[in-house]
Amino acid sequence: MPSFAHFFETFTGSTNVFIDAMLLTLELTAVSILVGIVIGLFFALLKISNIKILGLIADIYIYLVRGTPLIVQIFILYFGISGIFLLPDFWAAALALAFHNGAYIAEIFRGTIQSIDKGQMEAARSLGMTKSLALRRIILPQAFRRALPPLGNQFIIGLKDSSLAAFISMNELFNVATTLGSNNFDEMTYLLIVAVYYLILVAILTIIVNMIERKLAVSDR
Amino acid sequence: MEEKRTMIRIKNLNKSFGDLHVLKDIDMKVLESDVVCLIGSSGSGKSTLLRCLNFLEKKDSGQIIIEGEEINPETQNMNKVREKVGMVFQHFQLFPHMTVLENIIEAPVHVKKVPKNEAIQEARDLLAKVGLEDKADVYPSKLSGGQKQRVAIARAMAMQPDILLFDEPTSALDPELVGEVLTTMKELAEEGMTMVVVTHEMGFAREVGDWIVFMHEGRIIESASSETFFNNPKEQRTKEFLKTTALK
C-alpha cells in the first residue's frame, strides 16, 4: 500500500488529467442515462401496450441486452457498427451504454407503470381523457416518481459501467488510472485515486436523485 | 304531468366474465333529473351494470342508448360520450400528484380546452358547493375520506355532465364520514342532476332515490318507484333482501 503522503502527493499532482477524465466519464454517463431513459420508456410502453407483437419486440430487446455482457455489446458497436458506418468512439461507447441501461430502465418503468392503481386510468377515462392523455398526465408522472429509487440505483450502476469504455480507448477515469499506473509503475496508488473520483461522482449523483425525490414527494406532505 | 326525457335506455344488456354470466337481459331506463338507486347484495352485478354505462366494461350484447343515441364503442368516440356521463368511484381515485384544484381543472383544461382561469373559477365555485373551498391547494393525501369523495364529486361535476354515476360512493368511508357525502349527493339531486347510484345505504335510497332497481344474480328482480319499492315490494326476494337490511 502507498503511504498516505505519497497518495496525497500523487492525487494533487494528477488532478488536471483526472478532471478531464472525470468530465468524459460524466458525459458518457449523462448521455447514456438520458438516452437510456428515452429508450427505456419507449420499450416499457411497448410492453404495456396490448399489441402482442410490440410486446414481443420489447421482450427480445430486453433479453438480448440482459443476456450478453456489456463489454461484448460495447465491442460489437465499436467494431461491428463502425465497420458499416463510422461511429465516433464516444458514440459507440455512449450508445452501447444507453442501450444497456435502457433495457434495465424499461423494466423499471414497466413495473412502476403497472403498479399504479387501475382505477387511476379508469378515473381519467371517465373524465373523457384519451388513453394517451391519461398516460401522459396521470399515470406516467406517478410511475416516474415511484421509479426514482430504482432509477437512482441504475444511474449509479451506469456511472460505474462507463469504466468499460476504457477498453475501446476512451480516456475516461478508469483508462487514465490504469495508464498512469503502469507508466509510473504505481498501479495501486492510481487505482485508489480513481476510486476516490468514482466515490465523489456517486455521492453527487445520489444527492441529485435525493433532491428530485424530495421535490416530487411534495404531494405526500 | 309533463313527460320526462329518457336519459339512459338499456335494452337486453348481457355481459359475461369468462363463464360467469354477470348481467342477464338487463332492461331499464333512467329519466331526466331522476335518482335511480341500484341495490342488491355483493356480486349481484350492480357495479358491473354501472361500469357498462360508462363503457369501462364492454357489453357482450344489447343496446345502451344515451340521450336518444345508441352508443357503439367500436365506432364512436367514447371520450365524447364520457364527457356527458361522469363517474364517482368507491375509492375516490383522486390524482395523488395534483392538488385538489388541479384535480378538478385537469379534464376541463386538457379535454374540453376551457381557458385555465375560467376553469379555476369554476373549480372554486364547485369546491364552495361541496364545502371545501379552503382545501383548493392541498394534496389529496391530506384529506379525509369524506373530503376526498366530495372533491371527486366536484371533479366529475367540472365536466358539466348530464348524468352522474356513483359506484358505492360511501362504501370505503368511516361511518361518521358517510353523512357528509350523502348530503352533497342529496344537494345535487335537488338541483335536478340525473344520477345512477349503486349503494348499500337504504336510508339514502329511500329518501333521495326516485326509482329503485333491485338486482340479484345478474337479473333485475324488481324495479319500482322508491315509495312502492320500500312500502309494497312485490317479489319474495325483495322482501327477504329488505328484511336483511335495517329498513323493512
PDB file of N, CA, C and O in Angstrom, chain B residues 20-93:
ATOM      1  N   LEU B  20     -68.718 -16.726 -16.277  1.00  0.00           N
ATOM      2  CA  LEU B  20     -69.626 -16.112 -15.317  1.00  0.00           C
ATOM      3  C   LEU B  20     -70.529 -15.092 -16.010  1.00  0.00           C
ATOM      4  O   LEU B  20     -70.071 -14.076 -16.522  1.00  0.00           O
ATOM      5  N   HIS B  21     -71.817 -15.396 -16.033  1.00  0.00           N
ATOM      6  CA  HIS B  21     -72.789 -14.528 -16.691  1.00  0.00           C
ATOM      7  C   HIS B  21     -73.256 -13.481 -15.669  1.00  0.00           C
ATOM      8  O   HIS B  21     -74.103 -13.768 -14.837  1.00  0.00           O
ATOM      9  N   VAL B  22     -72.674 -12.283 -15.698  1.00  0.00           N
ATOM     10  CA  VAL B  22     -72.926 -11.340 -14.601  1.00  0.00           C
ATOM     11  C   VAL B  22     -74.106 -10.411 -14.847  1.00  0.00           C
ATOM     12  O   VAL B  22     -74.704  -9.918 -13.904  1.00  0.00           O
ATOM     13  N   LEU B  23     -74.444 -10.169 -16.117  1.00  0.00           N
ATOM     14  CA  LEU B  23     -75.625  -9.344 -16.404  1.00  0.00           C
ATOM     15  C   LEU B  23     -76.507 -10.114 -17.379  1.00  0.00           C
ATOM     16  O   LEU B  23     -76.050 -10.539 -18.441  1.00  0.00           O
ATOM     17  N   LYS B  24     -77.757 -10.315 -16.978  1.00  0.00           N
ATOM     18  CA  LYS B  24     -78.658 -11.148 -17.791  1.00  0.00           C
ATOM     19  C   LYS B  24     -79.858 -10.330 -18.253  1.00  0.00           C
ATOM     20  O   LYS B  24     -80.690  -9.947 -17.436  1.00  0.00           O
ATOM     21  N   ASP B  25     -79.911 -10.078 -19.545  1.00  0.00           N
ATOM     22  CA  ASP B  25     -81.067  -9.402 -20.172  1.00  0.00           C
ATOM     23  C   ASP B  25     -81.538  -8.183 -19.385  1.00  0.00           C
ATOM     24  O   ASP B  25     -82.692  -8.103 -18.987  1.00  0.00           O
ATOM     25  N   ILE B  26     -80.619  -7.281 -19.149  1.00  0.00           N
ATOM     26  CA  ILE B  26     -80.977  -6.089 -18.376  1.00  0.00           C
ATOM     27  C   ILE B  26     -81.761  -5.103 -19.247  1.00  0.00           C
ATOM     28  O   ILE B  26     -81.339  -4.753 -20.346  1.00  0.00           O
ATOM     29  N   ASP B  27     -82.903  -4.692 -18.747  1.00  0.00           N
ATOM     30  CA  ASP B  27     -83.720  -3.678 -19.403  1.00  0.00           C
ATOM     31  C   ASP B  27     -84.035  -2.612 -18.371  1.00  0.00           C
ATOM     32  O   ASP B  27     -84.568  -2.922 -17.314  1.00  0.00           O
ATOM     33  N   MET B  28     -83.676  -1.404 -18.651  1.00  0.00           N
ATOM     34  CA  MET B  28     -84.075  -0.353 -17.708  1.00  0.00           C
ATOM     35  C   MET B  28     -83.954   1.003 -18.362  1.00  0.00           C
ATOM     36  O   MET B  28     -83.374   1.144 -19.449  1.00  0.00           O
ATOM     37  N   LYS B  29     -84.554   2.012 -17.733  1.00  0.00           N
ATOM     38  CA  LYS B  29     -84.314   3.353 -18.219  1.00  0.00           C
ATOM     39  C   LYS B  29     -84.149   4.323 -17.075  1.00  0.00           C
ATOM     40  O   LYS B  29     -84.576   4.069 -15.940  1.00  0.00           O
ATOM     41  N   VAL B  30     -83.487   5.406 -17.389  1.00  0.00           N
ATOM     42  CA  VAL B  30     -83.249   6.448 -16.396  1.00  0.00           C
ATOM     43  C   VAL B  30     -83.805   7.740 -16.968  1.00  0.00           C
ATOM     44  O   VAL B  30     -83.436   8.147 -18.073  1.00  0.00           O
ATOM     45  N   LEU B  31     -84.730   8.369 -16.222  1.00  0.00           N
ATOM     46  CA  LEU B  31     -85.348   9.600 -16.704  1.00  0.00           C
ATOM     47  C   LEU B  31     -84.588  10.822 -16.213  1.00  0.00           C
ATOM     48  O   LEU B  31     -83.888  10.772 -15.195  1.00  0.00           O
ATOM     49  N   GLU B  32     -84.747  11.896 -16.940  1.00  0.00           N
ATOM     50  CA  GLU B  32     -84.037  13.124 -16.618  1.00  0.00           C
ATOM     51  C   GLU B  32     -84.334  13.578 -15.188  1.00  0.00           C
ATOM     52  O   GLU B  32     -85.475  13.527 -14.737  1.00  0.00           O
ATOM     53  N   SER B  33     -83.292  13.996 -14.500  1.00  0.00           N
ATOM     54  CA  SER B  33     -83.294  14.503 -13.117  1.00  0.00           C
ATOM     55  C   SER B  33     -83.841  13.494 -12.100  1.00  0.00           C
ATOM     56  O   SER B  33     -84.164  13.858 -10.992  1.00  0.00           O
ATOM     57  N   ASP B  34     -83.892  12.241 -12.485  1.00  0.00           N
ATOM     58  CA  ASP B  34     -84.224  11.202 -11.521  1.00  0.00           C
ATOM     59  C   ASP B  34     -82.968  10.703 -10.816  1.00  0.00           C
ATOM     60  O   ASP B  34     -81.878  10.768 -11.375  1.00  0.00           O
ATOM     61  N   VAL B  35     -83.169  10.212  -9.597  1.00  0.00           N
ATOM     62  CA  VAL B  35     -82.090   9.496  -8.924  1.00  0.00           C
ATOM     63  C   VAL B  35     -82.485   8.029  -8.902  1.00  0.00           C
ATOM     64  O   VAL B  35     -83.485   7.658  -8.288  1.00  0.00           O
ATOM     65  N   VAL B  36     -81.720   7.218  -9.643  1.00  0.00           N
ATOM     66  CA  VAL B  36     -82.003   5.788  -9.697  1.00  0.00           C
ATOM     67  C   VAL B  36     -80.983   5.074  -8.826  1.00  0.00           C
ATOM     68  O   VAL B  36     -79.774   5.254  -9.003  1.00  0.00           O
ATOM     69  N   CYS B  37     -81.466   4.313  -7.853  1.00  0.00           N
ATOM     70  CA  CYS B  37     -80.544   3.583  -6.987  1.00  0.00           C
ATOM     71  C   CYS B  37     -80.526   2.115  -7.383  1.00  0.00           C
ATOM     72  O   CYS B  37     -81.582   1.477  -7.498  1.00  0.00           O
ATOM     73  N   LEU B  38     -79.314   1.595  -7.618  1.00  0.00           N
ATOM     74  CA  LEU B  38     -79.152   0.170  -7.911  1.00  0.00           C
ATOM     75  C   LEU B  38     -78.781  -0.499  -6.604  1.00  0.00           C
ATOM     76  O   LEU B  38     -77.748  -0.170  -6.018  1.00  0.00           O
ATOM     77  N   ILE B  39     -79.621  -1.420  -6.142  1.00  0.00           N
ATOM     78  CA  ILE B  39     -79.292  -2.091  -4.893  1.00  0.00           C
ATOM     79  C   ILE B  39     -79.307  -3.604  -5.101  1.00  0.00           C
ATOM     80  O   ILE B  39     -79.785  -4.108  -6.123  1.00  0.00           O
ATOM     81  N   GLY B  40     -78.756  -4.280  -4.127  1.00  0.00           N
ATOM     82  CA  GLY B  40     -78.645  -5.739  -4.214  1.00  0.00           C
ATOM     83  C   GLY B  40     -77.398  -6.171  -3.475  1.00  0.00           C
ATOM     84  O   GLY B  40     -76.542  -5.348  -3.172  1.00  0.00           O
ATOM     85  N   SER B  41     -77.313  -7.470  -3.196  1.00  0.00           N
ATOM     86  CA  SER B  41     -76.161  -7.930  -2.428  1.00  0.00           C
ATOM     87  C   SER B  41     -74.908  -7.938  -3.305  1.00  0.00           C
ATOM     88  O   SER B  41     -75.002  -7.767  -4.521  1.00  0.00           O
ATOM     89  N   SER B  42     -73.752  -8.136  -2.692  1.00  0.00           N
ATOM     90  CA  SER B  42     -72.495  -8.169  -3.435  1.00  0.00           C
ATOM     91  C   SER B  42     -72.559  -9.276  -4.483  1.00  0.00           C
ATOM     92  O   SER B  42     -73.107 -10.343  -4.222  1.00  0.00           O
ATOM     93  N   GLY B  43     -72.009  -8.983  -5.654  1.00  0.00           N
ATOM     94  CA  GLY B  43     -71.991  -9.992  -6.701  1.00  0.00           C
ATOM     95  C   GLY B  43     -73.286 -10.061  -7.494  1.00  0.00           C
ATOM     96  O   GLY B  43     -73.461 -10.942  -8.327  1.00  0.00           O
ATOM     97  N   SER B  44     -74.193  -9.115  -7.242  1.00  0.00           N
ATOM     98  CA  SER B  44     -75.465  -9.153  -7.974  1.00  0.00           C
ATOM     99  C   SER B  44     -75.339  -8.518  -9.359  1.00  0.00           C
ATOM    100  O   SER B  44     -76.243  -8.620 -10.173  1.00  0.00           O
ATOM    101  N   GLY B  45     -74.204  -7.871  -9.623  1.00  0.00           N
ATOM    102  CA  GLY B  45     -73.979  -7.305 -10.953  1.00  0.00           C
ATOM    103  C   GLY B  45     -74.233  -5.810 -11.038  1.00  0.00           C
ATOM    104  O   GLY B  45     -74.070  -5.212 -12.103  1.00  0.00           O
ATOM    105  N   LYS B  46     -74.588  -5.181  -9.922  1.00  0.00           N
ATOM    106  CA  LYS B  46     -74.966  -3.766  -9.995  1.00  0.00           C
ATOM    107  C   LYS B  46     -73.786  -2.865 -10.366  1.00  0.00           C
ATOM    108  O   LYS B  46     -73.949  -1.929 -11.163  1.00  0.00           O
ATOM    109  N   SER B  47     -72.607  -3.154  -9.823  1.00  0.00           N
ATOM    110  CA  SER B  47     -71.441  -2.335 -10.181  1.00  0.00           C
ATOM    111  C   SER B  47     -71.048  -2.539 -11.639  1.00  0.00           C
ATOM    112  O   SER B  47     -70.681  -1.594 -12.326  1.00  0.00           O
ATOM    113  N   THR B  48     -71.124  -3.783 -12.096  1.00  0.00           N
ATOM    114  CA  THR B  48     -70.801  -4.070 -13.496  1.00  0.00           C
ATOM    115  C   THR B  48     -71.750  -3.319 -14.422  1.00  0.00           C
ATOM    116  O   THR B  48     -71.331  -2.740 -15.426  1.00  0.00           O
ATOM    117  N   LEU B  49     -73.033  -3.310 -14.051  1.00  0.00           N
ATOM    118  CA  LEU B  49     -74.019  -2.586 -14.853  1.00  0.00           C
ATOM    119  C   LEU B  49     -73.638  -1.113 -14.942  1.00  0.00           C
ATOM    120  O   LEU B  49     -73.635  -0.510 -16.018  1.00  0.00           O
ATOM    121  N   LEU B  50     -73.280  -0.538 -13.797  1.00  0.00           N
ATOM    122  CA  LEU B  50     -72.907   0.875 -13.774  1.00  0.00           C
ATOM    123  C   LEU B  50     -71.681   1.124 -14.651  1.00  0.00           C
ATOM    124  O   LEU B  50     -71.621   2.096 -15.408  1.00  0.00           O
ATOM    125  N   ARG B  51     -70.717   0.215 -14.554  1.00  0.00           N
ATOM    126  CA  ARG B  51     -69.488   0.386 -15.337  1.00  0.00           C
ATOM    127  C   ARG B  51     -69.749   0.237 -16.835  1.00  0.00           C
ATOM    128  O   ARG B  51     -69.054   0.856 -17.650  1.00  0.00           O
ATOM    129  N   CYS B  52     -70.746  -0.558 -17.188  1.00  0.00           N
ATOM    130  CA  CYS B  52     -71.124  -0.665 -18.601  1.00  0.00           C
ATOM    131  C   CYS B  52     -71.669   0.664 -19.118  1.00  0.00           C
ATOM    132  O   CYS B  52     -71.479   1.027 -20.275  1.00  0.00           O
ATOM    133  N   LEU B  53     -72.340   1.403 -18.229  1.00  0.00           N
ATOM    134  CA  LEU B  53     -72.940   2.677 -18.644  1.00  0.00           C
ATOM    135  C   LEU B  53     -71.877   3.712 -18.990  1.00  0.00           C
ATOM    136  O   LEU B  53     -72.133   4.668 -19.701  1.00  0.00           O
ATOM    137  N   ASN B  54     -70.687   3.535 -18.428  1.00  0.00           N
ATOM    138  CA  ASN B  54     -69.595   4.451 -18.750  1.00  0.00           C
ATOM    139  C   ASN B  54     -68.579   3.783 -19.669  1.00  0.00           C
ATOM    140  O   ASN B  54     -67.504   4.313 -19.910  1.00  0.00           O
ATOM    141  N   PHE B  55     -68.929   2.588 -20.123  1.00  0.00           N
ATOM    142  CA  PHE B  55     -68.105   1.848 -21.085  1.00  0.00           C
ATOM    143  C   PHE B  55     -66.727   1.515 -20.537  1.00  0.00           C
ATOM    144  O   PHE B  55     -65.778   1.340 -21.277  1.00  0.00           O
ATOM    145  N   LEU B  56     -66.647   1.428 -19.193  1.00  0.00           N
ATOM    146  CA  LEU B  56     -65.418   0.909 -18.592  1.00  0.00           C
ATOM    147  C   LEU B  56     -65.424  -0.615 -18.722  1.00  0.00           C
ATOM    148  O   LEU B  56     -64.384  -1.250 -18.681  1.00  0.00           O
ATOM    149  N   GLU B  57     -66.634  -1.184 -18.859  1.00  0.00           N
ATOM    150  CA  GLU B  57     -66.760  -2.593 -19.214  1.00  0.00           C
ATOM    151  C   GLU B  57     -67.420  -2.656 -20.579  1.00  0.00           C
ATOM    152  O   GLU B  57     -68.297  -1.851 -20.888  1.00  0.00           O
ATOM    153  N   LYS B  58     -67.007  -3.624 -21.362  1.00  0.00           N
ATOM    154  CA  LYS B  58     -67.587  -3.782 -22.684  1.00  0.00           C
ATOM    155  C   LYS B  58     -68.757  -4.742 -22.600  1.00  0.00           C
ATOM    156  O   LYS B  58     -68.626  -5.829 -22.055  1.00  0.00           O
ATOM    157  N   LYS B  59     -69.892  -4.315 -23.135  1.00  0.00           N
ATOM    158  CA  LYS B  59     -71.057  -5.206 -23.115  1.00  0.00           C
ATOM    159  C   LYS B  59     -70.839  -6.329 -24.127  1.00  0.00           C
ATOM    160  O   LYS B  59     -70.096  -6.168 -25.098  1.00  0.00           O
ATOM    161  N   ASP B  60     -71.509  -7.492 -23.886  1.00  0.00           N
ATOM    162  CA  ASP B  60     -71.440  -8.583 -24.851  1.00  0.00           C
ATOM    163  C   ASP B  60     -72.527  -8.408 -25.906  1.00  0.00           C
ATOM    164  O   ASP B  60     -72.296  -8.595 -27.090  1.00  0.00           O
ATOM    165  N   SER B  61     -73.725  -8.054 -25.441  1.00  0.00           N
ATOM    166  CA  SER B  61     -74.815  -7.840 -26.393  1.00  0.00           C
ATOM    167  C   SER B  61     -75.816  -6.879 -25.770  1.00  0.00           C
ATOM    168  O   SER B  61     -75.748  -6.582 -24.583  1.00  0.00           O
ATOM    169  N   GLY B  62     -76.743  -6.418 -26.592  1.00  0.00           N
ATOM    170  CA  GLY B  62     -77.751  -5.486 -26.110  1.00  0.00           C
ATOM    171  C   GLY B  62     -77.429  -4.070 -26.534  1.00  0.00           C
ATOM    172  O   GLY B  62     -76.443  -3.824 -27.234  1.00  0.00           O
ATOM    173  N   GLN B  63     -78.312  -3.161 -26.122  1.00  0.00           N
ATOM    174  CA  GLN B  63     -78.160  -1.768 -26.549  1.00  0.00           C
ATOM    175  C   GLN B  63     -78.059  -0.850 -25.338  1.00  0.00           C
ATOM    176  O   GLN B  63     -78.737  -1.051 -24.334  1.00  0.00           O
ATOM    177  N   ILE B  64     -77.206   0.156 -25.460  1.00  0.00           N
ATOM    178  CA  ILE B  64     -77.164   1.221 -24.469  1.00  0.00           C
ATOM    179  C   ILE B  64     -77.421   2.521 -25.220  1.00  0.00           C
ATOM    180  O   ILE B  64     -76.659   2.878 -26.128  1.00  0.00           O
ATOM    181  N   ILE B  65     -78.514   3.175 -24.876  1.00  0.00           N
ATOM    182  CA  ILE B  65     -78.894   4.393 -25.583  1.00  0.00           C
ATOM    183  C   ILE B  65     -78.799   5.558 -24.611  1.00  0.00           C
ATOM    184  O   ILE B  65     -79.459   5.565 -23.572  1.00  0.00           O
ATOM    185  N   ILE B  66     -77.942   6.497 -24.924  1.00  0.00           N
ATOM    186  CA  ILE B  66     -77.761   7.638 -24.030  1.00  0.00           C
ATOM    187  C   ILE B  66     -78.258   8.898 -24.718  1.00  0.00           C
ATOM    188  O   ILE B  66     -77.810   9.231 -25.812  1.00  0.00           O
ATOM    189  N   GLU B  67     -79.206   9.545 -24.092  1.00  0.00           N
ATOM    190  CA  GLU B  67     -79.842  10.743 -24.635  1.00  0.00           C
ATOM    191  C   GLU B  67     -80.275  10.522 -26.085  1.00  0.00           C
ATOM    192  O   GLU B  67     -80.010  11.328 -26.967  1.00  0.00           O
ATOM    193  N   GLY B  68     -80.924   9.387 -26.300  1.00  0.00           N
ATOM    194  CA  GLY B  68     -81.517   9.112 -27.600  1.00  0.00           C
ATOM    195  C   GLY B  68     -80.560   8.552 -28.640  1.00  0.00           C
ATOM    196  O   GLY B  68     -80.959   8.231 -29.755  1.00  0.00           O
ATOM    197  N   GLU B  69     -79.294   8.411 -28.284  1.00  0.00           N
ATOM    198  CA  GLU B  69     -78.318   7.966 -29.273  1.00  0.00           C
ATOM    199  C   GLU B  69     -77.736   6.631 -28.844  1.00  0.00           C
ATOM    200  O   GLU B  69     -77.204   6.505 -27.734  1.00  0.00           O
ATOM    201  N   GLU B  70     -77.863   5.625 -29.719  1.00  0.00           N
ATOM    202  CA  GLU B  70     -77.288   4.335 -29.357  1.00  0.00           C
ATOM    203  C   GLU B  70     -75.764   4.420 -29.399  1.00  0.00           C
ATOM    204  O   GLU B  70     -75.181   4.921 -30.353  1.00  0.00           O
ATOM    205  N   ILE B  71     -75.151   3.939 -28.335  1.00  0.00           N
ATOM    206  CA  ILE B  71     -73.693   4.076 -28.239  1.00  0.00           C
ATOM    207  C   ILE B  71     -73.035   2.762 -28.639  1.00  0.00           C
ATOM    208  O   ILE B  71     -73.320   1.712 -28.073  1.00  0.00           O
ATOM    209  N   ASN B  72     -72.154   2.862 -29.606  1.00  0.00           N
ATOM    210  CA  ASN B  72     -71.414   1.704 -30.057  1.00  0.00           C
ATOM    211  C   ASN B  72     -69.915   1.965 -29.890  1.00  0.00           C
ATOM    212  O   ASN B  72     -69.319   2.716 -30.656  1.00  0.00           O
ATOM    213  N   PRO B  73     -69.312   1.358 -28.866  1.00  0.00           N
ATOM    214  CA  PRO B  73     -67.914   1.669 -28.552  1.00  0.00           C
ATOM    215  C   PRO B  73     -66.946   1.407 -29.702  1.00  0.00           C
ATOM    216  O   PRO B  73     -65.863   1.968 -29.756  1.00  0.00           O
ATOM    217  N   GLU B  74     -67.347   0.520 -30.641  1.00  0.00           N
ATOM    218  CA  GLU B  74     -66.447   0.204 -31.752  1.00  0.00           C
ATOM    219  C   GLU B  74     -66.272   1.394 -32.686  1.00  0.00           C
ATOM    220  O   GLU B  74     -65.193   1.648 -33.194  1.00  0.00           O
ATOM    221  N   THR B  75     -67.378   2.104 -32.907  1.00  0.00           N
ATOM    222  CA  THR B  75     -67.342   3.138 -33.942  1.00  0.00           C
ATOM    223  C   THR B  75     -67.361   4.555 -33.394  1.00  0.00           C
ATOM    224  O   THR B  75     -66.968   5.480 -34.084  1.00  0.00           O
ATOM    225  N   GLN B  76     -67.812   4.708 -32.138  1.00  0.00           N
ATOM    226  CA  GLN B  76     -67.960   6.074 -31.646  1.00  0.00           C
ATOM    227  C   GLN B  76     -66.789   6.538 -30.813  1.00  0.00           C
ATOM    228  O   GLN B  76     -66.017   5.729 -30.288  1.00  0.00           O
ATOM    229  N   ASN B  77     -66.688   7.829 -30.688  1.00  0.00           N
ATOM    230  CA  ASN B  77     -65.662   8.398 -29.821  1.00  0.00           C
ATOM    231  C   ASN B  77     -66.145   8.330 -28.371  1.00  0.00           C
ATOM    232  O   ASN B  77     -66.971   9.127 -27.946  1.00  0.00           O
ATOM    233  N   MET B  78     -65.626   7.344 -27.650  1.00  0.00           N
ATOM    234  CA  MET B  78     -66.068   7.131 -26.276  1.00  0.00           C
ATOM    235  C   MET B  78     -65.810   8.344 -25.388  1.00  0.00           C
ATOM    236  O   MET B  78     -66.507   8.601 -24.427  1.00  0.00           O
ATOM    237  N   ASN B  79     -64.762   9.077 -25.738  1.00  0.00           N
ATOM    238  CA  ASN B  79     -64.410  10.204 -24.874  1.00  0.00           C
ATOM    239  C   ASN B  79     -65.484  11.284 -24.907  1.00  0.00           C
ATOM    240  O   ASN B  79     -65.749  11.934 -23.917  1.00  0.00           O
ATOM    241  N   LYS B  80     -66.127  11.425 -26.079  1.00  0.00           N
ATOM    242  CA  LYS B  80     -67.226  12.394 -26.185  1.00  0.00           C
ATOM    243  C   LYS B  80     -68.401  11.943 -25.320  1.00  0.00           C
ATOM    244  O   LYS B  80     -69.038  12.735 -24.654  1.00  0.00           O
ATOM    245  N   VAL B  81     -68.671  10.623 -25.350  1.00  0.00           N
ATOM    246  CA  VAL B  81     -69.772  10.091 -24.546  1.00  0.00           C
ATOM    247  C   VAL B  81     -69.465  10.284 -23.068  1.00  0.00           C
ATOM    248  O   VAL B  81     -70.306  10.700 -22.280  1.00  0.00           O
ATOM    249  N   ARG B  82     -68.215   9.993 -22.706  1.00  0.00           N
ATOM    250  CA  ARG B  82     -67.842  10.067 -21.299  1.00  0.00           C
ATOM    251  C   ARG B  82     -67.885  11.499 -20.769  1.00  0.00           C
ATOM    252  O   ARG B  82     -68.036  11.719 -19.575  1.00  0.00           O
ATOM    253  N   GLU B  83     -67.742  12.473 -21.674  1.00  0.00           N
ATOM    254  CA  GLU B  83     -67.869  13.861 -21.215  1.00  0.00           C
ATOM    255  C   GLU B  83     -69.281  14.140 -20.717  1.00  0.00           C
ATOM    256  O   GLU B  83     -69.493  14.999 -19.885  1.00  0.00           O
ATOM    257  N   LYS B  84     -70.249  13.375 -21.265  1.00  0.00           N
ATOM    258  CA  LYS B  84     -71.637  13.592 -20.861  1.00  0.00           C
ATOM    259  C   LYS B  84     -72.003  12.807 -19.615  1.00  0.00           C
ATOM    260  O   LYS B  84     -72.955  13.120 -18.928  1.00  0.00           O
ATOM    261  N   VAL B  85     -71.239  11.717 -19.375  1.00  0.00           N
ATOM    262  CA  VAL B  85     -71.554  10.820 -18.265  1.00  0.00           C
ATOM    263  C   VAL B  85     -70.386  10.793 -17.290  1.00  0.00           C
ATOM    264  O   VAL B  85     -69.347  10.211 -17.568  1.00  0.00           O
ATOM    265  N   GLY B  86     -70.558  11.434 -16.148  1.00  0.00           N
ATOM    266  CA  GLY B  86     -69.476  11.478 -15.158  1.00  0.00           C
ATOM    267  C   GLY B  86     -69.558  10.288 -14.230  1.00  0.00           C
ATOM    268  O   GLY B  86     -70.577   9.607 -14.166  1.00  0.00           O
ATOM    269  N   MET B  87     -68.446  10.022 -13.541  1.00  0.00           N
ATOM    270  CA  MET B  87     -68.469   8.872 -12.636  1.00  0.00           C
ATOM    271  C   MET B  87     -67.708   9.171 -11.349  1.00  0.00           C
ATOM    272  O   MET B  87     -66.659   9.804 -11.366  1.00  0.00           O
ATOM    273  N   VAL B  88     -68.281   8.675 -10.246  1.00  0.00           N
ATOM    274  CA  VAL B  88     -67.638   8.800  -8.934  1.00  0.00           C
ATOM    275  C   VAL B  88     -67.386   7.385  -8.435  1.00  0.00           C
ATOM    276  O   VAL B  88     -68.276   6.537  -8.487  1.00  0.00           O
ATOM    277  N   PHE B  89     -66.159   7.137  -7.985  1.00  0.00           N
ATOM    278  CA  PHE B  89     -65.733   5.772  -7.663  1.00  0.00           C
ATOM    279  C   PHE B  89     -65.729   5.505  -6.161  1.00  0.00           C
ATOM    280  O   PHE B  89     -65.582   6.420  -5.353  1.00  0.00           O
ATOM    281  N   GLN B  90     -65.814   4.216  -5.841  1.00  0.00           N
ATOM    282  CA  GLN B  90     -65.787   3.822  -4.433  1.00  0.00           C
ATOM    283  C   GLN B  90     -64.500   4.288  -3.748  1.00  0.00           C
ATOM    284  O   GLN B  90     -64.533   4.790  -2.631  1.00  0.00           O
ATOM    285  N   HIS B  91     -63.382   4.137  -4.444  1.00  0.00           N
ATOM    286  CA  HIS B  91     -62.104   4.503  -3.836  1.00  0.00           C
ATOM    287  C   HIS B  91     -61.608   5.858  -4.330  1.00  0.00           C
ATOM    288  O   HIS B  91     -60.397   6.077  -4.473  1.00  0.00           O
ATOM    289  N   PHE B  92     -62.537   6.744  -4.623  1.00  0.00           N
ATOM    290  CA  PHE B  92     -62.286   8.161  -4.946  1.00  0.00           C
ATOM    291  C   PHE B  92     -61.475   8.357  -6.221  1.00  0.00           C
ATOM    292  O   PHE B  92     -61.868   9.098  -7.105  1.00  0.00           O
ATOM    293  N   GLN B  93     -60.276   7.747  -6.256  1.00  0.00           N
ATOM    294  CA  GLN B  93     -59.400   7.857  -7.432  1.00  0.00           C
ATOM    295  C   GLN B  93     -59.066   9.301  -7.771  1.00  0.00           C
ATOM    296  O   GLN B  93     -59.032   9.695  -8.932  1.00  0.00           O
TER     297      GLN B  93
END
